[in-house]
mmCIF file of C-alpha atoms and ligand atoms in Angstrom:
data_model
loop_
_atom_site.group_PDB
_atom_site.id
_atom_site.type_symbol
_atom_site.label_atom_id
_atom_site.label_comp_id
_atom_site.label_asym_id
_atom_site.label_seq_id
_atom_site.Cartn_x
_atom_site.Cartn_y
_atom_site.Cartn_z
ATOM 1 C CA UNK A 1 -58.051 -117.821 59.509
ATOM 2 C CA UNK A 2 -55.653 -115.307 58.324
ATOM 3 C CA UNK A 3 -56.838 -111.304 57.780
ATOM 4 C CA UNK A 4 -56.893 -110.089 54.710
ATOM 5 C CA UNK A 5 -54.126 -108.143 53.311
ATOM 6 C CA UNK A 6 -53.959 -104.506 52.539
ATOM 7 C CA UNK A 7 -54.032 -105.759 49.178
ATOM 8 C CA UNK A 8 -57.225 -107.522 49.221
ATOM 9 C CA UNK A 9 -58.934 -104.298 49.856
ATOM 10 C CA UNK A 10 -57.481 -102.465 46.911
ATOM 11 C CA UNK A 11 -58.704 -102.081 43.742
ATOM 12 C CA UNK A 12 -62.100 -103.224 43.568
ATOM 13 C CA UNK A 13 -65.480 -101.825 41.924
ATOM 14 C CA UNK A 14 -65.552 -99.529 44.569
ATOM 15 C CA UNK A 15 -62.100 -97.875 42.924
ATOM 16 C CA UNK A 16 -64.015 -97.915 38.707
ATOM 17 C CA UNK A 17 -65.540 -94.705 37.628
ATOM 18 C CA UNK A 18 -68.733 -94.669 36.698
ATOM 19 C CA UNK A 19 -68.081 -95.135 33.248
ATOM 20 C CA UNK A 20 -65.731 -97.873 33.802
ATOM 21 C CA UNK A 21 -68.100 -100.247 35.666
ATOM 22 C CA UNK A 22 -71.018 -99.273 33.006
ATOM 23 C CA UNK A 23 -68.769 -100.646 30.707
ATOM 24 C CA UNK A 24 -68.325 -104.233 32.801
ATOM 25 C CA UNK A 25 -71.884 -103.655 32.780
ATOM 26 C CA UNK A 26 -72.502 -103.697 29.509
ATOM 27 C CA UNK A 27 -69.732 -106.006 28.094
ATOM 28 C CA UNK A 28 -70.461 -108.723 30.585
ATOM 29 C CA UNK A 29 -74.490 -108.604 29.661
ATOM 30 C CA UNK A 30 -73.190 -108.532 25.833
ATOM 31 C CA UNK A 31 -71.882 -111.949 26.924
ATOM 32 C CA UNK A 32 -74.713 -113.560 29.341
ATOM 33 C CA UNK A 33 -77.120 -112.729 25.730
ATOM 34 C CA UNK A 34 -74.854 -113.826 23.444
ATOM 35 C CA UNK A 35 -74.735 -117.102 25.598
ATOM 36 C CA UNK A 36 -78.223 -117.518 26.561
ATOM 37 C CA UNK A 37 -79.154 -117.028 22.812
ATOM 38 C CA UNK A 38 -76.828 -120.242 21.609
ATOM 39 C CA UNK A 39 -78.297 -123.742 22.168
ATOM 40 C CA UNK A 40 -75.645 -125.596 24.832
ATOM 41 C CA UNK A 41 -74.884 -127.371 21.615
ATOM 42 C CA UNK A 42 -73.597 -124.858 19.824
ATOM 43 C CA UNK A 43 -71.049 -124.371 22.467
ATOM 44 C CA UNK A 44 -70.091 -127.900 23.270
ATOM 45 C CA UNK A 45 -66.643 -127.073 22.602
ATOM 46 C CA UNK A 46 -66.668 -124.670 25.407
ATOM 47 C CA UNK A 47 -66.686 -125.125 28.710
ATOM 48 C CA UNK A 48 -70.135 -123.206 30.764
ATOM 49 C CA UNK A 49 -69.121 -120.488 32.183
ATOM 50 C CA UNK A 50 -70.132 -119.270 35.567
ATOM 51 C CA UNK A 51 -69.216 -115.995 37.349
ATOM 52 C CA UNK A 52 -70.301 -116.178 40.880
ATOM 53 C CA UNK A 53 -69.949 -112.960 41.956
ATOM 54 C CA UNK A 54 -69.552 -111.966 46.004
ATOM 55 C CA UNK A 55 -68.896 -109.147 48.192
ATOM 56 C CA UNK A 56 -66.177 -110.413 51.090
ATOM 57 C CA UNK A 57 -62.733 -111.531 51.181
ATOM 58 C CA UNK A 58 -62.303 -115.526 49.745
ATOM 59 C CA UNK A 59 -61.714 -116.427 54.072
ATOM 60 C CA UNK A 60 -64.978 -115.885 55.109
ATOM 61 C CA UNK A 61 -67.667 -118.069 55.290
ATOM 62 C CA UNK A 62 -69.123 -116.857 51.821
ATOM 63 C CA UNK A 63 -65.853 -116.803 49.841
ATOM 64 C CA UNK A 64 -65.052 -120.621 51.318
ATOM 65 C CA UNK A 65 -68.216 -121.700 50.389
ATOM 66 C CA UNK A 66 -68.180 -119.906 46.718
ATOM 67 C CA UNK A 67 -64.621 -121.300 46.250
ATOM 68 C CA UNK A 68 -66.322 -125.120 47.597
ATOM 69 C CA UNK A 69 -68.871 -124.964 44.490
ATOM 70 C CA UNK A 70 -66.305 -123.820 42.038
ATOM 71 C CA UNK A 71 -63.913 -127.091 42.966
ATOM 72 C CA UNK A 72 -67.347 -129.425 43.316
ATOM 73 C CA UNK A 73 -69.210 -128.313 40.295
ATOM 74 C CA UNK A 74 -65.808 -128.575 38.261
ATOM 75 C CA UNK A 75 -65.673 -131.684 39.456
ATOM 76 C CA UNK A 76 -68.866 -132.888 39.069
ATOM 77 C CA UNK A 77 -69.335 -132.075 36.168
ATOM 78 C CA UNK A 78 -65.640 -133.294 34.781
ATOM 79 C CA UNK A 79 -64.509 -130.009 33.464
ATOM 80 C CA UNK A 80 -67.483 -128.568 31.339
ATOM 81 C CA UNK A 81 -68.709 -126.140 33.775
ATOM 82 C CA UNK A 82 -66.154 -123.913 34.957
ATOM 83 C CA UNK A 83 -66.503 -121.579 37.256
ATOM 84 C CA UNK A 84 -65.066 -117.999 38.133
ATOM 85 C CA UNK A 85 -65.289 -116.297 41.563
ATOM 86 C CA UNK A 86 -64.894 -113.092 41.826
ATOM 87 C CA UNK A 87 -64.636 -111.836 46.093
ATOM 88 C CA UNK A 88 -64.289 -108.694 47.676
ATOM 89 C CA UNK A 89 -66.307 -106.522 45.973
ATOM 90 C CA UNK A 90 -64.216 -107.145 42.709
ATOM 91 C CA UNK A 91 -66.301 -107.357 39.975
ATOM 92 C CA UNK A 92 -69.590 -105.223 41.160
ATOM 93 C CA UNK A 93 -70.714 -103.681 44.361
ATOM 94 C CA UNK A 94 -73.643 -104.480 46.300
ATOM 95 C CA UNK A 95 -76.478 -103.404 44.074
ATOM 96 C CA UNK A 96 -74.217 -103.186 40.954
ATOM 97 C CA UNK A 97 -74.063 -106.841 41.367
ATOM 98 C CA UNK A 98 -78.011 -107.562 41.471
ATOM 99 C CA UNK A 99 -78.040 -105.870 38.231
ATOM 100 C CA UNK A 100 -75.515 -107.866 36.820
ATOM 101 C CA UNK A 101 -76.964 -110.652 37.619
ATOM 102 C CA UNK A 102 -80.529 -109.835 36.232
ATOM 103 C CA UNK A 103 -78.797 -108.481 33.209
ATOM 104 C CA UNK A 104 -76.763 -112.424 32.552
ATOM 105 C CA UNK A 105 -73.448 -110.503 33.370
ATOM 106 C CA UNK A 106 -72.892 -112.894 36.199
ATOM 107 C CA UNK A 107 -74.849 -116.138 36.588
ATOM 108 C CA UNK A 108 -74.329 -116.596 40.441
ATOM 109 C CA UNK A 109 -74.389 -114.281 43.665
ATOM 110 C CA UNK A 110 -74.610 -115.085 47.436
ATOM 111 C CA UNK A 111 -75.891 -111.681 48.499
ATOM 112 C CA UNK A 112 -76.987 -110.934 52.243
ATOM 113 C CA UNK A 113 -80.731 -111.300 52.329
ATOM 114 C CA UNK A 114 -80.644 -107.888 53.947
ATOM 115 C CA UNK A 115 -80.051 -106.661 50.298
ATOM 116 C CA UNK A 116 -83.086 -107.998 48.085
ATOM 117 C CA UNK A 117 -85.352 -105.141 48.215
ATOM 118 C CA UNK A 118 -83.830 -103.621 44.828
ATOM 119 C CA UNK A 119 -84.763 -107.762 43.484
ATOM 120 C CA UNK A 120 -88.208 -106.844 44.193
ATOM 121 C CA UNK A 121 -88.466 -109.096 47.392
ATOM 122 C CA UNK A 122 -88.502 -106.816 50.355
ATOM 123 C CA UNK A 123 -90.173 -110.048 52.404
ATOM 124 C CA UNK A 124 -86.471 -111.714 52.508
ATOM 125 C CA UNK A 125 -85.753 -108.846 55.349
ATOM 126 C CA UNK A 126 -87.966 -110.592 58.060
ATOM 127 C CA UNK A 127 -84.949 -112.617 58.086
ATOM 128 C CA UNK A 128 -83.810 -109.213 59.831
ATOM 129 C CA UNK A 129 -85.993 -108.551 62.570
ATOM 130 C CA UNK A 130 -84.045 -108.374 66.097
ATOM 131 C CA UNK A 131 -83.509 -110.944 68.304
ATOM 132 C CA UNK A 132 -85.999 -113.211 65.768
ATOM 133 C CA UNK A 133 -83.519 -116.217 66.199
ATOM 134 C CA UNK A 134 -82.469 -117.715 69.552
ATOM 135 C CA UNK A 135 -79.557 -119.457 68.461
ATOM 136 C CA UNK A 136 -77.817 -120.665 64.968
ATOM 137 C CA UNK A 137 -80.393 -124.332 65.164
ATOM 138 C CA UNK A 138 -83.592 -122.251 64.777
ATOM 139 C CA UNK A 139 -82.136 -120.008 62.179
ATOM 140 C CA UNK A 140 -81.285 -123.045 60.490
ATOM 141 C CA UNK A 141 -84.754 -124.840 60.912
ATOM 142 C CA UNK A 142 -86.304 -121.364 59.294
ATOM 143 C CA UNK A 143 -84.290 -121.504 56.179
ATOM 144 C CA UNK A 144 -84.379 -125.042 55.900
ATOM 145 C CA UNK A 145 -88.354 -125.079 56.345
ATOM 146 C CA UNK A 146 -91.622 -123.866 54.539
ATOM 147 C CA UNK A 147 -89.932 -119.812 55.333
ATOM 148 C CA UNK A 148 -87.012 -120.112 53.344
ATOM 149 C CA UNK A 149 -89.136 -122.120 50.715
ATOM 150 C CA UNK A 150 -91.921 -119.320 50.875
ATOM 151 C CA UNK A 151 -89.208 -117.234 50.337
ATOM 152 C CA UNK A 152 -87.626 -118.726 46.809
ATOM 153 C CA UNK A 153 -91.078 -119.069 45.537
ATOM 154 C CA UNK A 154 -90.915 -115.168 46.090
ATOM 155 C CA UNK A 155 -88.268 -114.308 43.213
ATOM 156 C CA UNK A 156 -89.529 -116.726 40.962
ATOM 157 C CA UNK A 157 -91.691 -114.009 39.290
ATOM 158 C CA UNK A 158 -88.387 -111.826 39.228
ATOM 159 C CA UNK A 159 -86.332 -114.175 36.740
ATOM 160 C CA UNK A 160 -84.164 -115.510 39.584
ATOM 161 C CA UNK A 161 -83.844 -118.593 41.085
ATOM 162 C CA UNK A 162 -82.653 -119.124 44.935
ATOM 163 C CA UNK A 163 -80.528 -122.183 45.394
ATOM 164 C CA UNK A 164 -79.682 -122.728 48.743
ATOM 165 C CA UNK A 165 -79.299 -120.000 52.015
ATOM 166 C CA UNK A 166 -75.174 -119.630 53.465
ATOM 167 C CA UNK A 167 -75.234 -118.698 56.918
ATOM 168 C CA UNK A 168 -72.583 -116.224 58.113
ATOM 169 C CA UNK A 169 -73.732 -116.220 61.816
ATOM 170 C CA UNK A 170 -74.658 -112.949 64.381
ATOM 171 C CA UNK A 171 -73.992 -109.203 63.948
ATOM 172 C CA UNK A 172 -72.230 -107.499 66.858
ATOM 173 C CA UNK A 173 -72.444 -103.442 66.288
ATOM 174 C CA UNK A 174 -69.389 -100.883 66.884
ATOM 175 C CA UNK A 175 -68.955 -97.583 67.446
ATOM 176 C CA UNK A 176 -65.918 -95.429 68.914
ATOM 177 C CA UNK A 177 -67.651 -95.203 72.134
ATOM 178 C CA UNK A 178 -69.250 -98.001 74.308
ATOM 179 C CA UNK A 179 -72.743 -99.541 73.156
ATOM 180 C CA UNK A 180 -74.140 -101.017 76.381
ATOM 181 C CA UNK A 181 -77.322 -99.253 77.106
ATOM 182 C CA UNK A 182 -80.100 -98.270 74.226
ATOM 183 C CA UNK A 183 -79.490 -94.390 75.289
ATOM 184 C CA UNK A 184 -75.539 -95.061 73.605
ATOM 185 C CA UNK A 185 -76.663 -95.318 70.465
ATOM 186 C CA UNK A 186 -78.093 -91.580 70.600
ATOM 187 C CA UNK A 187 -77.456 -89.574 67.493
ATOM 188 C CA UNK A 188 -74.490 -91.573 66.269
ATOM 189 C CA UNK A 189 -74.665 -92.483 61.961
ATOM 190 C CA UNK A 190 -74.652 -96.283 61.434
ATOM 191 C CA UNK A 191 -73.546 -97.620 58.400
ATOM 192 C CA UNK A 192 -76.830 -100.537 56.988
ATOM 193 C CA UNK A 193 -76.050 -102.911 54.447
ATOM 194 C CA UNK A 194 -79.708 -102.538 52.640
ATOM 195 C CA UNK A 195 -82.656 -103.443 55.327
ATOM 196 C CA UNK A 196 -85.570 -101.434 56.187
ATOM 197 C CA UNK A 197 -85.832 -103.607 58.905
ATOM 198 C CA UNK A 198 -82.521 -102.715 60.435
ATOM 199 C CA UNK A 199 -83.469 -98.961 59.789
ATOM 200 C CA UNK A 200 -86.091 -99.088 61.975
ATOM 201 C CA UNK A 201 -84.228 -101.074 64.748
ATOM 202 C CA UNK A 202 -81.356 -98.631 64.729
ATOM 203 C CA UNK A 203 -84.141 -95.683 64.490
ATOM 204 C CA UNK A 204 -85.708 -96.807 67.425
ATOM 205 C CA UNK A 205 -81.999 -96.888 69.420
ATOM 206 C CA UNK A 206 -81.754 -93.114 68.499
ATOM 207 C CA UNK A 207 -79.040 -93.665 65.809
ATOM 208 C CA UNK A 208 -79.092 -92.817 62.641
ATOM 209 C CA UNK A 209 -78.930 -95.403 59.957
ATOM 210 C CA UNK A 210 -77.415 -95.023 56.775
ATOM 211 C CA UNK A 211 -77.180 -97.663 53.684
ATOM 212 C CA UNK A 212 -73.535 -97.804 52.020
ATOM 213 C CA UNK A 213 -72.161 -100.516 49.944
ATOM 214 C CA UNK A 214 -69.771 -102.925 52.003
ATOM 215 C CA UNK A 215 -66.924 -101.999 50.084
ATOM 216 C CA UNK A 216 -66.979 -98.541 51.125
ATOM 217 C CA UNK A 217 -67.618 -99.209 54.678
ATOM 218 C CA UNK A 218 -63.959 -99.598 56.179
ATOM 219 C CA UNK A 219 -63.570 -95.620 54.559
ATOM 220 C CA UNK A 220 -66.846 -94.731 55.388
ATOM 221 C CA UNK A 221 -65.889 -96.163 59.243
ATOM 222 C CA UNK A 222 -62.403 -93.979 59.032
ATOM 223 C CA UNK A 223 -62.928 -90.768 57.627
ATOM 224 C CA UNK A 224 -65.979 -90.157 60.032
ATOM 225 C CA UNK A 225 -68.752 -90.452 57.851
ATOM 226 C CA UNK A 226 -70.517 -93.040 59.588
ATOM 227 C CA UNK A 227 -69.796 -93.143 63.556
ATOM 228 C CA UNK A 228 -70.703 -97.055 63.742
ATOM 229 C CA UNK A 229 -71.925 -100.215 61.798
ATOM 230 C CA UNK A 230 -73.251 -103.798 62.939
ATOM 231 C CA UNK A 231 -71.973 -107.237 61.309
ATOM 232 C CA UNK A 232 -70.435 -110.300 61.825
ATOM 233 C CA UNK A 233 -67.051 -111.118 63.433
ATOM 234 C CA UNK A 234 -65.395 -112.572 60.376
ATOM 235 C CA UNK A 235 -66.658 -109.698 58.226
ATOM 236 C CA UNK A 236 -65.115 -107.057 61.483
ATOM 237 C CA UNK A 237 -61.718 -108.969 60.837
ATOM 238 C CA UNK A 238 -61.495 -109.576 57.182
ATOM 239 C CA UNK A 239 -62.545 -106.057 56.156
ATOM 240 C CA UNK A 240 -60.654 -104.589 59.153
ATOM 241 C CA UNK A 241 -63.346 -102.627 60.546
ATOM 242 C CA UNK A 242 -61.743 -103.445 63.884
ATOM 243 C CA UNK A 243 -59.002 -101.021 63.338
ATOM 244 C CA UNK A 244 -61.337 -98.046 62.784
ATOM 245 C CA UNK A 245 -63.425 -98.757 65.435
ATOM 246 C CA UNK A 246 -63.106 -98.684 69.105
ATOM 247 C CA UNK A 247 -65.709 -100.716 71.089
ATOM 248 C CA UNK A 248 -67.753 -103.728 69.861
ATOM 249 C CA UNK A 249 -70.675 -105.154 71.662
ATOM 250 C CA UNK A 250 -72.185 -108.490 71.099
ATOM 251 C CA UNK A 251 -75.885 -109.042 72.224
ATOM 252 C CA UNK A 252 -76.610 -111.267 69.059
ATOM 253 C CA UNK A 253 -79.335 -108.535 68.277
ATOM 254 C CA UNK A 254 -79.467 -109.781 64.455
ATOM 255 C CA UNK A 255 -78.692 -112.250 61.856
ATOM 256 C CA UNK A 256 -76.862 -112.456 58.432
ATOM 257 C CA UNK A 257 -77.482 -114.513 55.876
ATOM 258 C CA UNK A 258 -77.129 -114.854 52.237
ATOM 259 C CA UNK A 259 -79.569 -116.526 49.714
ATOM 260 C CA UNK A 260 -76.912 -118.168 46.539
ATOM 261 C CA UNK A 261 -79.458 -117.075 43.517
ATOM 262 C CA UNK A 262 -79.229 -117.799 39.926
ATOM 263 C CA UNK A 263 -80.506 -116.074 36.925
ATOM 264 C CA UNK A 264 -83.835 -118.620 36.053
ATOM 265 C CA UNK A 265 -83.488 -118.283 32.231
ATOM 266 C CA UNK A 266 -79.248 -119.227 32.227
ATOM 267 C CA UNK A 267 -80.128 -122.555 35.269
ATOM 268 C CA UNK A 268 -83.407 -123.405 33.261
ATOM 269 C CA UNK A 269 -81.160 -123.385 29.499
ATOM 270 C CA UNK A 270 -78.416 -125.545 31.533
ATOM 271 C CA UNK A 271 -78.711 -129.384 30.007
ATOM 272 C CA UNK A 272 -80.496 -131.386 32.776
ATOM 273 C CA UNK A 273 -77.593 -133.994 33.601
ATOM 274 C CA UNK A 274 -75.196 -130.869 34.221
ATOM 275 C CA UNK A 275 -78.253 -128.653 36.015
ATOM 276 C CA UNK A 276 -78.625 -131.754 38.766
ATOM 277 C CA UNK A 277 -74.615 -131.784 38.999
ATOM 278 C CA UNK A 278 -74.442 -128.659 39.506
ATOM 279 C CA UNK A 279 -77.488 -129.108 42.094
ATOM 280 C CA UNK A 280 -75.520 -131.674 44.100
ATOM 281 C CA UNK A 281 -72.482 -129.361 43.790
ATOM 282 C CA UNK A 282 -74.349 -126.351 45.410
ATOM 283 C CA UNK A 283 -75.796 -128.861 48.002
ATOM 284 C CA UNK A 284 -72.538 -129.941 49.540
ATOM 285 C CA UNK A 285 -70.637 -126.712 48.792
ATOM 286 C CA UNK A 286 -73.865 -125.391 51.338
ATOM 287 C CA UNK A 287 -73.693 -127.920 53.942
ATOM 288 C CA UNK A 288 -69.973 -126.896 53.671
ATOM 289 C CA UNK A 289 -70.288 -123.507 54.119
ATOM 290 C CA UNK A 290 -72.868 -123.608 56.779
ATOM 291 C CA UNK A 291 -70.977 -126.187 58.708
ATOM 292 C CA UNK A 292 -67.787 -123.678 58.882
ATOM 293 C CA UNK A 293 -69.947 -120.409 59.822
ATOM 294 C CA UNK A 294 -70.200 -120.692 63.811
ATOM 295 C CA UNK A 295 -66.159 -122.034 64.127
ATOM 296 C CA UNK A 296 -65.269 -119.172 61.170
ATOM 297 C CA UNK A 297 -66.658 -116.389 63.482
ATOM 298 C CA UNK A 298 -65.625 -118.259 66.853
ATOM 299 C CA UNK A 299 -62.081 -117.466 65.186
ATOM 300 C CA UNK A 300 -62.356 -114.213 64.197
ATOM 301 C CA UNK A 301 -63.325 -112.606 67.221
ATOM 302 C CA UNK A 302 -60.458 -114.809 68.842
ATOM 303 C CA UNK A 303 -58.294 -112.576 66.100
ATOM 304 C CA UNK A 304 -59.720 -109.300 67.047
ATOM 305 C CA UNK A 305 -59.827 -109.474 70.710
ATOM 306 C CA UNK A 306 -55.803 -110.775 70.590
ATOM 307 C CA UNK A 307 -55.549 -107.811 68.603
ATOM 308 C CA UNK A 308 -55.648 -105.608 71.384
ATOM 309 C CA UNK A 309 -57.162 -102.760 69.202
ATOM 310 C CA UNK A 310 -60.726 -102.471 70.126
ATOM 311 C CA UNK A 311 -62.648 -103.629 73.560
ATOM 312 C CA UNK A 312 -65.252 -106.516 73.182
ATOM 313 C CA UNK A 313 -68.293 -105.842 75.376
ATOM 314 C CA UNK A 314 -70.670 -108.654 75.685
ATOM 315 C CA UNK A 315 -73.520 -107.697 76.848
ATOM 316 C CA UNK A 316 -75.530 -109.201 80.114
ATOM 317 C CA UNK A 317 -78.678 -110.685 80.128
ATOM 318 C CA UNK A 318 -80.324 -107.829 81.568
ATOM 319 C CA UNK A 319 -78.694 -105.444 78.890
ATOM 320 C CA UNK A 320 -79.502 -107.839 76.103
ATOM 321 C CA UNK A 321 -83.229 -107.164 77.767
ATOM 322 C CA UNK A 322 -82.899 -103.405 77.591
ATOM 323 C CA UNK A 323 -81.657 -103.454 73.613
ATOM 324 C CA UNK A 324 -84.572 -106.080 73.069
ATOM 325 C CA UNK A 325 -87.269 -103.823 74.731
ATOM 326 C CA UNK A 326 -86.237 -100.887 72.295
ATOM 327 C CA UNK A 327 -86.637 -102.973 69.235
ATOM 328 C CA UNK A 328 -89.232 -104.527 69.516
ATOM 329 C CA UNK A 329 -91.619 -102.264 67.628
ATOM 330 C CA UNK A 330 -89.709 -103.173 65.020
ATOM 331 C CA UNK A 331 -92.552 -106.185 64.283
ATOM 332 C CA UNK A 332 -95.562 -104.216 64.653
ATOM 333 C CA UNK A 333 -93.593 -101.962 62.103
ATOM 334 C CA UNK A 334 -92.740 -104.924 59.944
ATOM 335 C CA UNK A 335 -96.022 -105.625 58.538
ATOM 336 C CA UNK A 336 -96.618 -102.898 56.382
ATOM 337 C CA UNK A 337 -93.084 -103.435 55.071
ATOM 338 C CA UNK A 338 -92.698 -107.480 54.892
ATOM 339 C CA UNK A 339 -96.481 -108.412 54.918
ATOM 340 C CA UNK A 340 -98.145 -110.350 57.448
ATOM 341 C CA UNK A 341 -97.792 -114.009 55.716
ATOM 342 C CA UNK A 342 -93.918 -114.199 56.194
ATOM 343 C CA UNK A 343 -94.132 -113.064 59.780
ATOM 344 C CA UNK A 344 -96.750 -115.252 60.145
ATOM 345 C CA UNK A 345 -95.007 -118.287 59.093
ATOM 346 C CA UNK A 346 -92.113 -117.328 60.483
ATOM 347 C CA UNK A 347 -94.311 -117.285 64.108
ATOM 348 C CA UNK A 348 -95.298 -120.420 62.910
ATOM 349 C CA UNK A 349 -91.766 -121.617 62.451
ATOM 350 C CA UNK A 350 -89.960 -119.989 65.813
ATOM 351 C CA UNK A 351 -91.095 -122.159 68.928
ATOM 352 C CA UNK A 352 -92.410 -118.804 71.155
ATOM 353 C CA UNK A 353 -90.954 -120.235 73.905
ATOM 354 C CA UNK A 354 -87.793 -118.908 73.251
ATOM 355 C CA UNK A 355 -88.724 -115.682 73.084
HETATM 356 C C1 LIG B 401 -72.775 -106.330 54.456
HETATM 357 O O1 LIG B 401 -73.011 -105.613 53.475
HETATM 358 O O2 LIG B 401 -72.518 -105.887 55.561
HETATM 359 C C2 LIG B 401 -72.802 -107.820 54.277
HETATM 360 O O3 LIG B 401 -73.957 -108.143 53.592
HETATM 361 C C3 LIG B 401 -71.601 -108.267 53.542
HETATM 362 C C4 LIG B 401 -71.637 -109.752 53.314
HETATM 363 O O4 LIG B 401 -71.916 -110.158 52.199
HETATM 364 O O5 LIG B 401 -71.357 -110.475 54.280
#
């Protein structure tokens, strides 16, 4: 895997004034109506057009997978769907982009599950609670299993449709001074992508949490405003937190995901034939995707560590036990937040042994 370039990181949403990303806003939801208005008919000359619109760099896990559904679903459906990725934070930032999507700006989004409160599904941040998965199998069996199905049923009242759920592996968290014990985290500012959940964990470490769109996180991580931030290894390397930050640990205290969602009323208008190609498209681009996570990361922290510009500390058993103890409250917390029937299918789901 290559890091991104300097480039990469450039002009993005982040970079539009106000005004100027109201104006995407507005001109890209000017199309999604005009579009959803016309019968598929109407516009058989014209190919279907689908933004899918993401957050990281195209050589992560998300922006392989995204770019595995474009080539599949063009293929699939021989040339009348095409599709349009937009990575890095290009098109819309993190909530900008929910908003285009319930708007018809964009018709497709992977977005961390961390980030679905503003969708009207706080519930998808269970998926956030520490140490809730042993390993990368069990996370999979949740998603896979009545969870992540409980889950989609969830946003079907919101107008959006969940398609499939892209793993991206576990967070490791940084700071410019080594996390090994819970009393490190004391009063340092740690940058959140969305999650309540992950407030409260950090809360109960002492640290201060702070939500910040990703794209603003590598500043955010240089100019002092945040002290720290947690996510995954391919994410540390493509976004180059690793050169603003001195000391990593990795206790696999959390999980990232993304759910790929649709707006319902664009995939319901789609013709059938084209809908299940498109199904089969998203299906392999996800076994894809999720196939690449574990070997993606595996690679990046190779990158980092041989980058000789930040320590890696992973953390003992014993120290794992320490960071564990600390969070836990976090699921006696969790109820009045998530509701007690996801964490109670997810008990349901997690074999307790493990735990
Ligand atoms: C983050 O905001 O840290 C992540 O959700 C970014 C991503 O999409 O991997």
């Amino acid at each position: 895997m290559s890091t991104a370039r300097t480039a990469d990181r450039g002009p993005r949403a982040v970079g539009l004034g106000a005004r100027a990303s109201l104006r995407v806003l507005l001109a890209g939801a000017v199309t999604g109506v005009l579009l959803l208005g016309l019968p598929f008919a109407a516009q058989a000359q014209q190919p279907i057009g689908i933004k899918f619109s993401h957050v990281t760099t195209s050589d992560t896990p998300k922006g392989k997978g995204a770019e595995k559904f474009k080539e599949l679903a063009e293929k699939y459906t021989g040339g009348k769907v095409k599709v349009e990725v937009y990575a890095n934070s290009q098109l819309y930032k993190d909530k900008e982009e929910i908003e285009a999507l319930q708007l018809g700006a964009v018709q497709m989004l992977a977005p961390s599950t961390a980030k679905f409160a503003p969708l009207g599904a706080k519930e998808f941040e269970a998926l956030d609670l520490p140490f809730l998965f042993a390993d990368e199998e069990e996370y999979a069996q949740v998603t896979k299993g009545p969870v992540g199905k409980w889950l989609f049923h969830k946003l079907e009242a919101k107008g959006i449709s969940g398609l499939a759920f892209w793993d991206n592996g576990f967070h490791m968290v940084s700071a410019n001074r080594p996390l090994i014990t819970p009393a490190d985290f004391q009063g340092l500012k740690f940058r959140i992508s969305g999650s309540k959940v992950a407030d409260q964990y950090f809360r109960l470490l002492g640290g201060l949490p702070q939500i910040l769109a990703f794209s603003e996180v590598y500043q955010a991580l240089q100019t002092g405003v945040v002290d720290g931030c947690e996510n995954t290894p391919s994410n540390y390397l493509t976004q180059k937190f690793y050169e603003v930050q001195r000391h990593i640990s990795a206790a696999d205290h959390a999980h990232l995901q993304y759910a790929v969602i649709v707006n319902t009323k664009f995939w319901n208008g789609l013709p059938a034939e084209i809908r299940g190609q498109l199904d089969k498209a998203m299906n392999e681009a996800t076994d894809y995707t999720n196939s690449i996570a574990s070997k993606e990361n595996e690679d990046s922290i190779a990158q980092i560590e041989a980058s000789g510009k930040i320590t890696i500390h992973v953390l003992t058993q014993p120290q794992r036990q320490a960071w564990k103890t600390a969070m836990m409250p976090t699921y006696e917390w969790a109820k009045g937040r998530v509701g007690g029937e996801v964490l109670e299918l997810l008990g349901k789901a997690i074999d307790s042994r493990t735990h």
